[in-house]
Short mmCIF file of N, CA and C in Angstrom, two decimals:
data_model
loop_
_atom_site.label_atom_id
_atom_site.label_comp_id
_atom_site.label_asym_id
_atom_site.label_seq_id
_atom_site.Cartn_x
_atom_site.Cartn_y
_atom_site.Cartn_z
N LEU A 13 41.51 105.83 -145.18
CA LEU A 13 40.17 105.29 -145.00
C LEU A 13 39.75 105.30 -143.54
N LEU A 14 40.71 104.97 -142.65
CA LEU A 14 40.43 105.02 -141.22
C LEU A 14 40.12 106.45 -140.76
N LEU A 15 40.89 107.39 -141.31
CA LEU A 15 40.66 108.80 -140.96
C LEU A 15 39.28 109.25 -141.41
N LEU A 16 38.86 108.82 -142.56
CA LEU A 16 37.55 109.17 -143.08
C LEU A 16 36.46 108.61 -142.18
N GLY A 17 36.61 107.36 -141.75
CA GLY A 17 35.64 106.73 -140.84
C GLY A 17 35.55 107.47 -139.53
N TRP A 18 36.70 107.86 -138.98
CA TRP A 18 36.73 108.62 -137.73
C TRP A 18 36.04 109.97 -137.90
N ALA A 19 36.31 110.65 -139.02
CA ALA A 19 35.71 111.96 -139.28
C ALA A 19 34.20 111.86 -139.40
N VAL A 20 33.71 110.82 -140.04
CA VAL A 20 32.26 110.63 -140.19
C VAL A 20 31.63 110.38 -138.82
N LYS A 21 32.26 109.54 -138.01
CA LYS A 21 31.76 109.27 -136.66
C LYS A 21 31.72 110.56 -135.83
N GLU A 22 32.75 111.36 -135.98
CA GLU A 22 32.82 112.63 -135.24
C GLU A 22 31.71 113.58 -135.69
N LEU A 23 31.45 113.65 -136.99
CA LEU A 23 30.36 114.50 -137.50
C LEU A 23 29.00 114.03 -137.00
N ILE A 24 28.80 112.74 -136.97
CA ILE A 24 27.53 112.18 -136.47
C ILE A 24 27.36 112.49 -134.99
N ALA A 25 28.41 112.32 -134.22
CA ALA A 25 28.34 112.61 -132.79
C ALA A 25 28.07 114.09 -132.55
N LYS A 26 28.71 114.95 -133.32
CA LYS A 26 28.51 116.40 -133.19
C LYS A 26 27.06 116.77 -133.53
N ALA A 27 26.51 116.18 -134.58
CA ALA A 27 25.13 116.44 -134.97
C ALA A 27 24.16 115.95 -133.89
N ALA A 28 24.46 114.82 -133.28
CA ALA A 28 23.60 114.28 -132.21
C ALA A 28 23.61 115.20 -131.00
N ARG A 29 24.79 115.72 -130.64
CA ARG A 29 24.89 116.65 -129.50
C ARG A 29 24.11 117.92 -129.79
N ARG A 30 24.24 118.43 -131.01
CA ARG A 30 23.55 119.65 -131.41
C ARG A 30 22.03 119.43 -131.37
N THR A 31 21.57 118.29 -131.87
CA THR A 31 20.15 117.96 -131.88
C THR A 31 19.61 117.86 -130.45
N ALA A 32 20.37 117.23 -129.56
CA ALA A 32 19.96 117.11 -128.16
C ALA A 32 19.89 118.48 -127.50
N ALA A 33 20.85 119.34 -127.78
CA ALA A 33 20.85 120.68 -127.21
C ALA A 33 19.66 121.49 -127.70
N LEU A 34 19.35 121.37 -129.00
CA LEU A 34 18.19 122.09 -129.55
C LEU A 34 16.88 121.58 -128.94
N ALA A 35 16.78 120.27 -128.75
CA ALA A 35 15.58 119.69 -128.15
C ALA A 35 15.41 120.17 -126.72
N ALA A 36 16.51 120.23 -125.97
CA ALA A 36 16.46 120.72 -124.59
C ALA A 36 16.05 122.19 -124.56
N GLN A 37 16.57 122.98 -125.49
CA GLN A 37 16.21 124.40 -125.53
C GLN A 37 14.74 124.58 -125.89
N ARG A 38 14.25 123.78 -126.82
CA ARG A 38 12.82 123.86 -127.19
C ARG A 38 11.94 123.50 -125.99
N LYS A 39 12.34 122.50 -125.24
CA LYS A 39 11.61 122.08 -124.05
C LYS A 39 11.59 123.21 -123.02
N GLU A 40 12.76 123.83 -122.83
CA GLU A 40 12.88 124.95 -121.88
C GLU A 40 12.00 126.12 -122.33
N ASP A 41 12.04 126.44 -123.62
CA ASP A 41 11.22 127.53 -124.15
C ASP A 41 9.73 127.24 -123.98
N ALA A 42 9.32 125.99 -124.20
CA ALA A 42 7.91 125.61 -124.05
C ALA A 42 7.48 125.75 -122.59
N LEU A 43 8.36 125.36 -121.68
CA LEU A 43 8.06 125.48 -120.25
C LEU A 43 7.89 126.95 -119.85
N LYS A 44 8.79 127.79 -120.34
CA LYS A 44 8.70 129.22 -120.03
C LYS A 44 7.43 129.83 -120.62
N ALA A 45 7.05 129.39 -121.82
CA ALA A 45 5.81 129.88 -122.44
C ALA A 45 4.60 129.46 -121.60
N MET A 46 4.62 128.24 -121.07
CA MET A 46 3.52 127.78 -120.21
C MET A 46 3.44 128.65 -118.96
N ALA A 47 4.60 128.97 -118.39
CA ALA A 47 4.62 129.79 -117.17
C ALA A 47 4.09 131.19 -117.46
N VAL A 48 4.46 131.76 -118.59
CA VAL A 48 3.98 133.10 -118.95
C VAL A 48 2.46 133.08 -119.10
N ARG A 49 1.91 131.97 -119.62
CA ARG A 49 0.46 131.84 -119.75
C ARG A 49 -0.20 131.45 -118.43
N LYS A 50 0.61 131.35 -117.36
CA LYS A 50 0.14 130.98 -116.02
C LYS A 50 -0.50 129.59 -116.00
N ASP A 51 0.06 128.70 -116.77
CA ASP A 51 -0.40 127.32 -116.79
C ASP A 51 0.15 126.62 -115.53
N PRO A 52 -0.72 126.15 -114.65
CA PRO A 52 -0.26 125.55 -113.38
C PRO A 52 0.62 124.32 -113.58
N ARG A 53 0.56 123.68 -114.75
CA ARG A 53 1.41 122.51 -115.00
C ARG A 53 2.89 122.88 -115.07
N ALA A 54 3.19 124.15 -115.20
CA ALA A 54 4.59 124.59 -115.29
C ALA A 54 5.27 124.67 -113.93
N LYS A 55 4.46 124.73 -112.86
CA LYS A 55 5.03 124.96 -111.53
C LYS A 55 6.05 123.89 -111.11
N ASP A 56 5.66 122.63 -111.13
CA ASP A 56 6.56 121.58 -110.65
C ASP A 56 7.85 121.47 -111.47
N PRO A 57 7.76 121.47 -112.81
CA PRO A 57 9.02 121.43 -113.57
C PRO A 57 9.91 122.65 -113.32
N LEU A 58 9.29 123.82 -113.14
CA LEU A 58 10.09 125.01 -112.85
C LEU A 58 10.77 124.91 -111.48
N MET A 59 10.04 124.39 -110.51
CA MET A 59 10.65 124.21 -109.17
C MET A 59 11.82 123.23 -109.26
N GLN A 60 11.64 122.15 -110.03
CA GLN A 60 12.73 121.18 -110.20
C GLN A 60 13.95 121.83 -110.83
N ARG A 61 13.72 122.64 -111.85
CA ARG A 61 14.84 123.31 -112.51
C ARG A 61 15.50 124.33 -111.59
N LEU A 62 14.67 125.05 -110.84
CA LEU A 62 15.20 126.07 -109.92
C LEU A 62 16.22 125.46 -108.97
N PHE A 63 15.92 124.31 -108.43
CA PHE A 63 16.79 123.74 -107.41
C PHE A 63 17.79 122.71 -107.94
N ASN A 64 17.60 122.22 -109.14
CA ASN A 64 18.47 121.14 -109.64
C ASN A 64 19.33 121.50 -110.84
N LYS A 65 18.96 122.53 -111.58
CA LYS A 65 19.72 122.88 -112.78
C LYS A 65 20.78 123.91 -112.40
N PRO A 66 22.06 123.59 -112.62
CA PRO A 66 23.10 124.56 -112.27
C PRO A 66 22.86 125.89 -112.99
N GLY A 67 23.02 126.96 -112.25
CA GLY A 67 22.81 128.27 -112.86
C GLY A 67 23.35 129.39 -112.00
N ASP A 68 23.61 130.51 -112.66
CA ASP A 68 24.06 131.68 -111.91
C ASP A 68 22.83 132.39 -111.34
N LEU A 69 23.08 133.50 -110.66
CA LEU A 69 21.98 134.22 -110.01
C LEU A 69 20.95 134.71 -111.02
N LYS A 70 21.38 135.07 -112.22
CA LYS A 70 20.45 135.56 -113.23
C LYS A 70 19.47 134.45 -113.63
N VAL A 71 19.99 133.25 -113.84
CA VAL A 71 19.14 132.11 -114.20
C VAL A 71 18.17 131.79 -113.07
N ILE A 72 18.69 131.75 -111.86
CA ILE A 72 17.86 131.43 -110.69
C ILE A 72 16.78 132.49 -110.50
N ASN A 73 17.16 133.76 -110.62
CA ASN A 73 16.16 134.84 -110.53
C ASN A 73 15.10 134.69 -111.61
N GLY A 74 15.51 134.28 -112.81
CA GLY A 74 14.56 134.09 -113.90
C GLY A 74 13.53 133.03 -113.58
N TYR A 75 13.98 131.91 -113.01
CA TYR A 75 13.03 130.87 -112.61
C TYR A 75 12.10 131.38 -111.51
N MET A 76 12.65 132.10 -110.55
CA MET A 76 11.82 132.63 -109.46
C MET A 76 10.77 133.59 -110.02
N ASP A 77 11.18 134.44 -110.95
CA ASP A 77 10.23 135.39 -111.55
C ASP A 77 9.12 134.67 -112.31
N LEU A 78 9.42 133.51 -112.89
CA LEU A 78 8.39 132.74 -113.57
C LEU A 78 7.45 132.04 -112.58
N LEU A 79 7.96 131.72 -111.40
CA LEU A 79 7.16 131.01 -110.41
C LEU A 79 6.17 131.90 -109.67
N TYR A 80 6.53 133.16 -109.41
CA TYR A 80 5.65 134.04 -108.65
C TYR A 80 4.26 134.18 -109.27
N PRO A 81 4.15 134.42 -110.59
CA PRO A 81 2.81 134.53 -111.19
C PRO A 81 2.00 133.23 -111.13
N LEU A 82 2.68 132.11 -110.89
CA LEU A 82 2.00 130.82 -110.78
C LEU A 82 1.48 130.58 -109.36
N GLY A 83 1.64 131.58 -108.50
CA GLY A 83 1.14 131.47 -107.14
C GLY A 83 2.15 131.00 -106.11
N VAL A 84 3.38 130.82 -106.52
CA VAL A 84 4.41 130.41 -105.57
C VAL A 84 4.80 131.63 -104.75
N THR A 85 4.77 131.48 -103.44
CA THR A 85 5.08 132.60 -102.54
C THR A 85 6.54 132.55 -102.13
N ARG A 86 7.00 133.66 -101.59
CA ARG A 86 8.37 133.72 -101.06
C ARG A 86 8.53 132.71 -99.93
N GLU A 87 7.49 132.54 -99.13
CA GLU A 87 7.54 131.57 -98.02
C GLU A 87 7.68 130.15 -98.56
N GLU A 88 6.94 129.83 -99.61
CA GLU A 88 7.04 128.50 -100.20
C GLU A 88 8.45 128.26 -100.76
N LEU A 89 9.01 129.27 -101.40
CA LEU A 89 10.38 129.15 -101.91
C LEU A 89 11.37 128.98 -100.76
N PHE A 90 11.16 129.73 -99.68
CA PHE A 90 12.04 129.64 -98.52
C PHE A 90 12.01 128.22 -97.95
N VAL A 91 10.82 127.71 -97.69
CA VAL A 91 10.68 126.38 -97.10
C VAL A 91 11.26 125.31 -98.02
N THR A 92 11.00 125.42 -99.31
CA THR A 92 11.52 124.45 -100.26
C THR A 92 13.05 124.52 -100.31
N ALA A 93 13.59 125.72 -100.33
CA ALA A 93 15.05 125.88 -100.36
C ALA A 93 15.69 125.28 -99.12
N MET A 94 15.06 125.48 -97.97
CA MET A 94 15.61 124.90 -96.73
C MET A 94 15.68 123.37 -96.84
N GLY A 95 14.71 122.78 -97.52
CA GLY A 95 14.70 121.33 -97.71
C GLY A 95 15.76 120.84 -98.68
N TYR A 96 16.23 121.71 -99.55
CA TYR A 96 17.24 121.33 -100.54
C TYR A 96 18.67 121.60 -100.06
N LEU A 97 18.85 122.21 -98.88
CA LEU A 97 20.20 122.47 -98.40
C LEU A 97 20.95 121.16 -98.28
N PRO A 98 22.20 121.06 -98.60
CA PRO A 98 23.17 122.11 -98.92
C PRO A 98 23.39 122.32 -100.42
N GLN A 99 22.39 122.08 -101.25
CA GLN A 99 22.59 122.31 -102.68
C GLN A 99 22.84 123.79 -102.95
N VAL A 100 23.74 124.05 -103.87
CA VAL A 100 24.17 125.41 -104.18
C VAL A 100 23.00 126.29 -104.60
N ASN A 101 22.12 125.78 -105.46
CA ASN A 101 20.99 126.60 -105.91
C ASN A 101 20.09 126.98 -104.74
N ALA A 102 19.89 126.07 -103.79
CA ALA A 102 19.07 126.38 -102.62
C ALA A 102 19.70 127.50 -101.81
N ILE A 103 21.01 127.47 -101.68
CA ILE A 103 21.73 128.52 -100.95
C ILE A 103 21.54 129.85 -101.66
N LYS A 104 21.66 129.83 -102.99
CA LYS A 104 21.50 131.06 -103.77
C LYS A 104 20.08 131.60 -103.64
N VAL A 105 19.08 130.72 -103.67
CA VAL A 105 17.69 131.16 -103.51
C VAL A 105 17.51 131.85 -102.15
N LEU A 106 18.07 131.26 -101.11
CA LEU A 106 17.96 131.86 -99.78
C LEU A 106 18.63 133.24 -99.74
N GLY A 107 19.76 133.37 -100.41
CA GLY A 107 20.41 134.67 -100.47
C GLY A 107 19.59 135.69 -101.22
N ILE A 108 18.94 135.27 -102.29
CA ILE A 108 18.09 136.17 -103.08
C ILE A 108 16.87 136.60 -102.27
N LEU A 109 16.30 135.67 -101.51
CA LEU A 109 15.10 135.99 -100.72
C LEU A 109 15.39 136.95 -99.57
N LYS A 110 16.64 136.96 -99.11
CA LYS A 110 17.06 137.86 -98.04
C LYS A 110 16.22 137.71 -96.77
N ASP A 111 15.86 136.48 -96.46
CA ASP A 111 15.11 136.20 -95.23
C ASP A 111 16.12 135.87 -94.13
N PRO A 112 16.19 136.68 -93.08
CA PRO A 112 17.21 136.46 -92.05
C PRO A 112 17.10 135.12 -91.32
N ARG A 113 15.98 134.42 -91.45
CA ARG A 113 15.86 133.10 -90.84
C ARG A 113 16.85 132.11 -91.44
N ALA A 114 17.38 132.41 -92.60
CA ALA A 114 18.31 131.50 -93.28
C ALA A 114 19.73 131.61 -92.74
N ILE A 115 20.03 132.63 -91.97
CA ILE A 115 21.41 132.84 -91.51
C ILE A 115 21.92 131.65 -90.70
N GLU A 116 21.20 131.25 -89.67
CA GLU A 116 21.67 130.16 -88.81
C GLU A 116 21.88 128.85 -89.56
N PRO A 117 20.94 128.43 -90.42
CA PRO A 117 21.18 127.17 -91.16
C PRO A 117 22.33 127.26 -92.17
N LEU A 118 22.66 128.46 -92.64
CA LEU A 118 23.73 128.59 -93.62
C LEU A 118 25.12 128.64 -92.98
N LEU A 119 25.22 129.09 -91.76
CA LEU A 119 26.53 129.23 -91.11
C LEU A 119 27.36 127.94 -91.11
N PRO A 120 26.78 126.78 -90.79
CA PRO A 120 27.60 125.55 -90.81
C PRO A 120 28.13 125.21 -92.20
N LEU A 121 27.49 125.73 -93.24
CA LEU A 121 27.94 125.41 -94.60
C LEU A 121 29.26 126.11 -94.95
N LEU A 122 29.70 127.03 -94.12
CA LEU A 122 31.00 127.67 -94.33
C LEU A 122 32.13 126.65 -94.20
N GLY A 123 31.84 125.53 -93.55
CA GLY A 123 32.84 124.47 -93.39
C GLY A 123 32.55 123.25 -94.24
N ASP A 124 31.67 123.38 -95.24
CA ASP A 124 31.33 122.25 -96.09
C ASP A 124 32.55 121.76 -96.85
N TYR A 125 32.52 120.50 -97.19
CA TYR A 125 33.64 119.88 -97.92
C TYR A 125 33.82 120.48 -99.31
N PHE A 126 32.71 120.89 -99.94
CA PHE A 126 32.77 121.38 -101.31
C PHE A 126 32.93 122.90 -101.35
N TRP A 127 33.91 123.34 -102.16
CA TRP A 127 34.20 124.77 -102.26
C TRP A 127 32.99 125.56 -102.74
N ASP A 128 32.25 125.06 -103.74
CA ASP A 128 31.14 125.83 -104.28
C ASP A 128 30.04 126.03 -103.24
N VAL A 129 29.86 125.08 -102.35
CA VAL A 129 28.88 125.23 -101.27
C VAL A 129 29.38 126.28 -100.28
N ARG A 130 30.67 126.21 -99.90
CA ARG A 130 31.23 127.21 -98.97
C ARG A 130 31.12 128.60 -99.55
N HIS A 131 31.45 128.74 -100.84
CA HIS A 131 31.43 130.05 -101.49
C HIS A 131 30.00 130.59 -101.57
N ALA A 132 29.06 129.75 -101.99
CA ALA A 132 27.66 130.19 -102.09
C ALA A 132 27.13 130.59 -100.73
N ALA A 133 27.50 129.85 -99.70
CA ALA A 133 27.05 130.18 -98.34
C ALA A 133 27.61 131.53 -97.89
N ALA A 134 28.89 131.78 -98.17
CA ALA A 134 29.50 133.06 -97.80
C ALA A 134 28.82 134.22 -98.52
N VAL A 135 28.55 134.06 -99.80
CA VAL A 135 27.87 135.12 -100.57
C VAL A 135 26.46 135.34 -100.05
N ALA A 136 25.74 134.24 -99.81
CA ALA A 136 24.37 134.36 -99.32
C ALA A 136 24.33 135.01 -97.94
N LEU A 137 25.24 134.61 -97.07
CA LEU A 137 25.27 135.19 -95.72
C LEU A 137 25.54 136.68 -95.78
N THR A 138 26.39 137.10 -96.68
CA THR A 138 26.65 138.53 -96.86
C THR A 138 25.39 139.24 -97.34
N ALA A 139 24.70 138.63 -98.30
CA ALA A 139 23.45 139.21 -98.83
C ALA A 139 22.37 139.27 -97.75
N LEU A 140 22.38 138.28 -96.86
CA LEU A 140 21.38 138.22 -95.80
C LEU A 140 21.68 139.19 -94.66
N GLY A 141 22.86 139.79 -94.68
CA GLY A 141 23.21 140.75 -93.64
C GLY A 141 23.69 140.10 -92.36
N ALA A 142 24.33 138.93 -92.47
CA ALA A 142 24.89 138.29 -91.28
C ALA A 142 25.89 139.24 -90.62
N THR A 143 25.85 139.28 -89.31
CA THR A 143 26.75 140.18 -88.58
C THR A 143 28.18 139.65 -88.61
N ARG A 144 29.08 140.52 -88.30
CA ARG A 144 30.50 140.15 -88.24
C ARG A 144 30.70 139.02 -87.24
N GLU A 145 30.02 139.12 -86.10
CA GLU A 145 30.15 138.09 -85.06
C GLU A 145 29.60 136.75 -85.54
N GLN A 146 28.47 136.78 -86.24
CA GLN A 146 27.91 135.54 -86.76
C GLN A 146 28.88 134.89 -87.76
N LEU A 147 29.45 135.70 -88.63
CA LEU A 147 30.38 135.16 -89.62
C LEU A 147 31.64 134.60 -88.95
N ILE A 148 32.18 135.34 -88.00
CA ILE A 148 33.37 134.86 -87.30
C ILE A 148 33.08 133.53 -86.61
N ASN A 149 31.95 133.45 -85.90
CA ASN A 149 31.59 132.19 -85.24
C ASN A 149 31.39 131.06 -86.25
N GLY A 150 30.77 131.38 -87.39
CA GLY A 150 30.58 130.38 -88.43
C GLY A 150 31.91 129.88 -88.96
N TYR A 151 32.85 130.79 -89.18
CA TYR A 151 34.16 130.37 -89.68
C TYR A 151 34.97 129.64 -88.61
N ILE A 152 34.82 130.03 -87.35
CA ILE A 152 35.52 129.30 -86.28
C ILE A 152 35.00 127.87 -86.21
N ASN A 153 33.68 127.71 -86.32
CA ASN A 153 33.13 126.35 -86.34
C ASN A 153 33.61 125.59 -87.58
N ALA A 154 33.79 126.30 -88.70
CA ALA A 154 34.30 125.66 -89.91
C ALA A 154 35.74 125.20 -89.70
N ALA A 155 36.47 125.88 -88.82
CA ALA A 155 37.86 125.52 -88.56
C ALA A 155 37.96 124.16 -87.87
N LEU A 156 36.87 123.67 -87.34
CA LEU A 156 36.86 122.35 -86.72
C LEU A 156 36.86 121.24 -87.77
N HIS A 157 36.68 121.64 -89.01
CA HIS A 157 36.64 120.70 -90.13
C HIS A 157 38.00 120.04 -90.30
N LEU A 158 38.00 118.79 -90.68
CA LEU A 158 39.26 118.05 -90.80
C LEU A 158 40.00 118.30 -92.11
N ASP A 159 39.32 118.84 -93.11
CA ASP A 159 39.92 119.03 -94.42
C ASP A 159 40.89 120.21 -94.40
N ARG A 160 42.12 119.97 -94.84
CA ARG A 160 43.16 121.00 -94.80
C ARG A 160 42.78 122.23 -95.62
N GLU A 161 42.17 122.03 -96.79
CA GLU A 161 41.78 123.15 -97.65
C GLU A 161 40.78 124.05 -96.92
N VAL A 162 39.82 123.43 -96.23
CA VAL A 162 38.83 124.21 -95.48
C VAL A 162 39.51 124.96 -94.35
N LEU A 163 40.43 124.31 -93.67
CA LEU A 163 41.15 124.96 -92.56
C LEU A 163 41.94 126.17 -93.05
N GLU A 164 42.65 126.01 -94.15
CA GLU A 164 43.45 127.12 -94.68
C GLU A 164 42.56 128.27 -95.14
N GLU A 165 41.48 127.95 -95.82
CA GLU A 165 40.55 128.99 -96.29
C GLU A 165 39.93 129.72 -95.10
N THR A 166 39.55 128.97 -94.07
CA THR A 166 38.95 129.56 -92.88
C THR A 166 39.95 130.48 -92.18
N ALA A 167 41.18 130.03 -92.05
CA ALA A 167 42.19 130.86 -91.41
C ALA A 167 42.41 132.16 -92.19
N GLU A 168 42.40 132.06 -93.51
CA GLU A 168 42.58 133.25 -94.35
C GLU A 168 41.44 134.25 -94.16
N VAL A 169 40.21 133.75 -94.17
CA VAL A 169 39.05 134.63 -94.00
C VAL A 169 39.05 135.25 -92.60
N LEU A 170 39.34 134.43 -91.60
CA LEU A 170 39.37 134.97 -90.24
C LEU A 170 40.49 136.00 -90.08
N GLY A 171 41.58 135.82 -90.80
CA GLY A 171 42.65 136.82 -90.79
C GLY A 171 42.15 138.16 -91.28
N LYS A 172 41.25 138.13 -92.27
CA LYS A 172 40.66 139.37 -92.78
C LYS A 172 39.76 140.03 -91.75
N PHE A 173 39.21 139.22 -90.84
CA PHE A 173 38.39 139.75 -89.76
C PHE A 173 39.24 140.20 -88.56
N GLY A 174 40.55 140.01 -88.66
CA GLY A 174 41.43 140.44 -87.59
C GLY A 174 41.71 139.36 -86.56
N VAL A 175 41.31 138.14 -86.83
CA VAL A 175 41.58 137.03 -85.92
C VAL A 175 42.93 136.44 -86.30
N ARG A 176 43.80 136.24 -85.32
CA ARG A 176 45.15 135.76 -85.60
C ARG A 176 45.14 134.36 -86.19
N LYS A 177 45.80 134.21 -87.33
CA LYS A 177 45.87 132.91 -88.01
C LYS A 177 46.64 131.89 -87.19
N ASP A 178 47.63 132.34 -86.45
CA ASP A 178 48.49 131.39 -85.73
C ASP A 178 47.77 130.74 -84.54
N LEU A 179 46.53 131.12 -84.28
CA LEU A 179 45.77 130.47 -83.22
C LEU A 179 45.21 129.12 -83.67
N PHE A 180 45.32 128.85 -84.97
CA PHE A 180 44.79 127.60 -85.48
C PHE A 180 45.85 126.54 -85.51
N LEU A 181 45.49 125.38 -85.05
CA LEU A 181 46.37 124.21 -85.14
C LEU A 181 45.97 123.47 -86.41
N TYR A 182 46.85 123.47 -87.38
CA TYR A 182 46.55 122.79 -88.64
C TYR A 182 46.74 121.30 -88.46
N LYS A 183 45.75 120.57 -88.85
CA LYS A 183 45.83 119.12 -88.77
C LYS A 183 46.46 118.63 -90.06
N THR A 184 47.29 117.63 -89.96
CA THR A 184 47.86 117.05 -91.17
C THR A 184 46.98 115.88 -91.58
N THR A 185 46.77 115.77 -92.88
CA THR A 185 45.92 114.69 -93.36
C THR A 185 46.71 113.72 -94.19
#
């Protein structure tokens, strides 16, 4: 009898999750339909999703493609993304835009505490065409970080650039 009660509760919870997921998908589909019709009310929710909803480059590009017909310019996206730094989606947007003005603000993120921020910054900087010297300087500044994981990752990357790893003094934490 206890097993039956647990199974019923599990089925109800599963149905509730499925219903919530379907409702979210319907909401997303309605928003995309509004954007396709160039309804200006879609702009703000799309901007919120662009910068706040976790997504890969395909998802982010999709939101950007929906925003352009609504009158959002590359400059507006650039300025908005700069305001959202160090969020991962903002970093990805800057990499997609390929505006070299983003290089300097992204370099310090190579030493961010969070791996996903460091990784997104490295990918974006590569897409932006950051020079070898800019990347080396960015990673050297990241080496000043107190976190051992960041120090080890920085030493490894700098080793790939030909900078001797043994020049780093590893701090113990």
